[in-house]
Structure formats: C-alpha cells, structure tokens
Tab-separated table of C-alpha atoms in Angstrom:
chain	number	residue	atom	x	y	z
A	194	ALA	CA	0.000	0.000	0.000
A	195	GLU	CA	2.864	2.392	0.811
A	196	ILE	CA	4.289	1.913	-2.659
A	197	LYS	CA	0.948	2.752	-4.239
A	198	LEU	CA	0.753	5.845	-2.040
A	199	ARG	CA	4.209	6.815	-3.316
A	200	HIS	CA	5.960	6.333	0.022
A	201	PRO	CA	8.794	3.971	-0.937
A	202	ASP	CA	10.815	4.804	2.187
A	203	ARG	CA	8.018	3.640	4.456
A	204	ALA	CA	7.468	0.615	2.230
A	205	SER	CA	11.139	-0.248	2.505
A	206	ASP	CA	10.987	-0.041	6.301
A	207	LEU	CA	7.913	-2.269	6.346
A	208	TYR	CA	9.579	-4.804	4.047
A	209	GLU	CA	12.657	-4.811	6.292
A	210	SER	CA	10.415	-5.499	9.291
A	211	ALA	CA	8.789	-8.356	7.390
A	212	LEU	CA	12.233	-9.840	6.696
A	213	LYS	CA	12.918	-9.882	10.421
A	214	LEU	CA	9.932	-12.156	10.799
A	215	ARG	CA	10.635	-14.323	7.737
A	216	GLY	CA	14.276	-13.938	6.771
A	217	ASN	CA	14.154	-15.248	3.217
A	218	HIS	CA	10.643	-14.356	2.132
A	219	ARG	CA	11.165	-14.244	-1.624
A	220	PRO	CA	8.500	-11.668	-2.573
A	221	THR	CA	9.831	-9.335	0.118
A	222	LEU	CA	13.431	-9.755	-1.030
A	223	ARG	CA	12.360	-9.162	-4.626
A	224	ALA	CA	10.433	-6.015	-3.669
A	225	LEU	CA	13.361	-4.693	-1.626
A	226	SER	CA	15.793	-5.277	-4.487
A	227	GLU	CA	13.487	-3.448	-6.889
A	228	LEU	CA	13.046	-0.543	-4.462
A	229	ALA	CA	16.800	-0.320	-3.955
A	230	LEU	CA	17.343	-0.253	-7.727
A	231	GLU	CA	14.729	2.475	-8.123
A	232	ARG	CA	16.526	4.558	-5.507
A	233	GLY	CA	19.898	3.954	-7.175
A	234	GLU	CA	21.203	1.822	-4.307
A	235	GLN	CA	22.831	-0.877	-6.415
A	236	GLN	CA	24.975	-2.315	-3.614
A	237	LYS	CA	21.908	-2.840	-1.458
A	238	ALA	CA	20.013	-4.312	-4.412
A	239	ALA	CA	22.927	-6.685	-5.003
A	240	LEU	CA	22.665	-7.982	-1.430
A	241	TYR	CA	18.969	-8.744	-1.870
A	242	LEU	CA	19.537	-10.334	-5.287
A	243	ARG	CA	22.300	-12.522	-3.852
A	244	ARG	CA	19.960	-13.713	-1.109
A	245	LEU	CA	17.285	-14.446	-3.713
A	246	ALA	CA	19.744	-16.363	-5.881
A	247	GLU	CA	21.243	-18.379	-3.042
A	248	ASP	CA	17.825	-19.334	-1.718
A	249	ALA	CA	16.251	-20.223	-5.075
A	250	GLY	CA	14.970	-23.780	-5.146
A	251	ASP	CA	14.633	-24.000	-8.915
A	252	ARG	CA	18.004	-24.197	-10.677
A	253	MET	CA	16.797	-22.117	-13.646
A	254	GLU	CA	15.624	-19.336	-11.353
A	255	ARG	CA	18.889	-19.597	-9.432
A	256	ALA	CA	20.877	-19.251	-12.657
A	257	GLN	CA	18.817	-16.281	-13.832
A	258	MET	CA	19.160	-14.511	-10.469
A	259	PHE	CA	22.928	-15.016	-10.442
A	260	GLU	CA	23.194	-13.738	-14.012
A	261	ARG	CA	21.148	-10.677	-13.078
A	262	LEU	CA	23.400	-10.194	-10.053
A	263	GLY	CA	26.464	-10.420	-12.303
A	264	ASP	CA	24.989	-7.775	-14.597
A	265	LEU	CA	24.416	-5.529	-11.587
A	266	TYR	CA	28.006	-5.988	-10.399
A	267	LEU	CA	29.195	-5.105	-13.903
A	268	GLU	CA	27.246	-1.846	-13.656
A	269	LEU	CA	29.094	-1.238	-10.387
A	270	ASN	CA	32.430	-1.959	-12.136
A	271	ASP	CA	33.089	-4.845	-9.759
A	272	GLU	CA	34.491	-7.400	-12.202
A	273	PRO	CA	35.562	-10.023	-9.628
A	274	GLN	CA	32.070	-10.095	-8.063
A	275	ALA	CA	30.453	-10.108	-11.508
A	276	LEU	CA	32.611	-13.036	-12.602
A	277	SER	CA	31.804	-14.893	-9.392
A	278	ALA	CA	28.064	-14.381	-9.912
A	279	TYR	CA	28.263	-15.437	-13.563
A	280	ASN	CA	30.220	-18.560	-12.579
A	281	GLU	CA	27.464	-19.416	-10.083
A	282	ALA	CA	24.912	-18.987	-12.888
A	283	VAL	CA	26.875	-21.358	-15.138
A	284	LYS	CA	27.118	-23.851	-12.271
A	285	ALA	CA	23.359	-23.642	-11.709
A	286	TYR	CA	22.718	-24.570	-15.338
A	287	ASN	CA	24.810	-27.678	-14.666
A	288	VAL	CA	25.493	-28.405	-18.340
A	289	PRO	CA	25.270	-25.147	-20.298
A	290	GLY	CA	23.497	-25.344	-23.612
A	291	GLU	CA	23.163	-23.175	-26.660
A	292	GLU	CA	20.783	-20.888	-24.734
A	293	GLN	CA	23.612	-19.914	-22.373
A	294	VAL	CA	26.025	-18.678	-25.052
A	295	SER	CA	25.451	-15.034	-24.089
A	296	LEU	CA	26.158	-15.840	-20.420
A	297	LEU	CA	29.319	-17.718	-21.377
A	298	GLU	CA	30.403	-14.765	-23.516
A	299	LYS	CA	30.107	-12.523	-20.441
A	300	VAL	CA	32.130	-15.043	-18.430
A	301	LEU	CA	34.811	-15.258	-21.128
A	302	LYS	CA	35.129	-11.492	-21.406
A	303	LEU	CA	35.608	-11.137	-17.649
A	304	GLN	CA	37.995	-14.084	-17.468
A	305	ARG	CA	40.155	-12.449	-20.104
A	306	SER	CA	40.042	-9.007	-18.468
A	307	THR	CA	40.919	-10.437	-15.041
A	308	GLY	CA	43.770	-12.555	-16.421
A	309	ALA	CA	42.165	-15.944	-15.768
A	310	THR	CA	43.653	-17.407	-18.944
A	311	GLU	CA	43.206	-21.072	-18.025
A	312	ALA	CA	39.529	-20.608	-17.187
A	313	ALA	CA	39.080	-18.468	-20.317
A	314	ALA	CA	40.517	-21.287	-22.428
A	315	GLN	CA	38.021	-23.756	-20.943
A	316	THR	CA	35.112	-21.365	-21.495
A	317	SER	CA	36.274	-20.691	-25.033
A	318	ALA	CA	36.442	-24.425	-25.779
A	319	LEU	CA	32.909	-24.837	-24.419
A	320	LEU	CA	31.703	-22.005	-26.662
A	321	VAL	CA	33.265	-23.726	-29.698
A	322	GLU	CA	31.181	-26.812	-28.906
A	323	LEU	CA	27.940	-24.886	-28.333
A	324	VAL	CA	27.958	-22.582	-31.356
A	325	LYS	CA	26.278	-24.112	-34.397
A	326	ASP	CA	26.999	-21.497	-37.077
A	327	PRO	CA	30.184	-22.612	-38.920
A	328	LYS	CA	31.479	-19.073	-39.382
A	329	GLU	CA	30.978	-18.192	-35.715
A	330	ARG	CA	32.447	-21.540	-34.647
A	331	GLY	CA	35.506	-20.698	-36.715
A	332	GLU	CA	35.864	-17.367	-34.913
A	333	ARG	CA	35.478	-19.143	-31.577
A	334	ARG	CA	38.059	-21.741	-32.548
A	335	ARG	CA	40.552	-19.020	-33.532
A	336	GLU	CA	39.947	-17.294	-30.201
A	337	ALA	CA	40.485	-20.595	-28.362
A	338	ALA	CA	43.709	-21.086	-30.330
A	339	LEU	CA	44.890	-17.623	-29.330
A	340	LEU	CA	44.175	-18.381	-25.664
A	341	ALA	CA	46.018	-21.689	-25.947
A	342	ALA	CA	49.012	-19.893	-27.448
A	343	GLU	CA	48.913	-17.299	-24.639
A	344	ARG	CA	49.078	-20.167	-22.143
A	345	GLY	CA	52.090	-21.555	-23.989
A	346	SER	CA	50.224	-24.526	-25.427
A	347	VAL	CA	51.357	-24.173	-29.023
A	348	ARG	CA	50.390	-27.732	-29.951
A	349	GLU	CA	46.798	-27.197	-28.757
A	350	ALA	CA	46.631	-23.902	-30.671
A	351	ALA	CA	47.855	-25.615	-33.831
A	352	GLU	CA	45.303	-28.427	-33.425
A	353	LEU	CA	42.465	-25.931	-33.051
A	354	LEU	CA	43.521	-24.051	-36.179
A	355	GLU	CA	43.907	-27.315	-38.063
A	356	GLN	CA	40.383	-28.359	-37.016
A	357	GLU	CA	39.122	-25.041	-38.360
A	358	LEU	CA	40.857	-25.581	-41.701
A	359	VAL	CA	39.422	-29.113	-41.954
A	360	GLU	CA	35.937	-27.763	-41.269
A	361	ASP	CA	36.357	-24.733	-43.555
A	362	PRO	CA	39.315	-24.971	-45.955
A	363	GLN	CA	38.454	-21.514	-47.321
A	364	ASP	CA	38.906	-19.800	-43.931
A	365	GLU	CA	41.741	-17.399	-44.651
A	366	ALA	CA	41.642	-15.998	-41.098
A	367	ALA	CA	42.783	-19.363	-39.749
A	368	LEU	CA	45.898	-19.131	-41.912
A	369	VAL	CA	46.896	-15.678	-40.680
C-alpha cells in the first residue's frame, strides 16, 4: 500500500520489518531489491539479489538470479564479483546449452580481463562446442587457439587451427 501511495521509504521499512519475521521471504526480497534499484542503491540491491539467488529452489531461477546479479556488479564496475556471480549462474545450469552462449560470452570477457587465462581457455572451448553457425564456430576456434598460445600450449593452438581448416578450408583468417 505504501508503494501505491508513493511512500517507498516507508514501504522499505515495512519490508525490512517483514524480513525480520521471515528472513528469506522471496517476494519481500524481490520487492526490496526493486526498491533499492529504483533509488539507485545498487549495492543494497545486489545484497537482496544474492539472497534471492542463493535461496532459489529451482536451478533455472537460481541461474537467472545469479546472471542478473552479475549484470548488476558489472554496472558497479566490480568485475571479480560479476565473474563470481556469472560462474554461479553457469554452475546452476549444470550443463550449459546453446541458450547460455550469451552468459558464457560474459564469463569469457571477464575471465580475459581479469587474467584468468586457463579458465578463459576452458570457457572458449565450451563455446566452440555450443555454437552451431560454422562461421561463428571458426571465430570461436581461432579465439580458443589464441588463448592456448597465450598459455604456452602451441600444440593445442595448432590443433584448433587445423580443425578449423578441416571444417572450412576456405577460412583465410585461420591461416593468418
């Protein structure tokens, strides 16, 4: 009622009181995270989202909450927390499928920017397997080869490029 009356501060206090009675009441946590976002309190919203994600019973909801949390941490320029949340989302999916390519791309970007080359190589290899478009798979394979070379695994890099040439002999980018 306080929200409808345009009193979000009072609503927030009431929601906080409700949480004292039922610590992980999902609708209350969701409402508090939304109120915090509306007020520009991203750190506070992140705390509520984390609680929602950790308490989610359904693995799909858990994954979506962690991905949303990762997006929020990215807005806050907190790459380590964002990467941690995205990794939790990937874990919640158990075996990522084609639908999670965008999530894995976020993970890969953060792994590269934080210097987690080994993890980036694994994520890149997973993306090669998940992508169906031959042209995009070729780009992914070249990226995986580059990561392998950065790790000092020249043989693995060569194998990846060779696989790309077998799949698409006309791929000039694999030769460069």
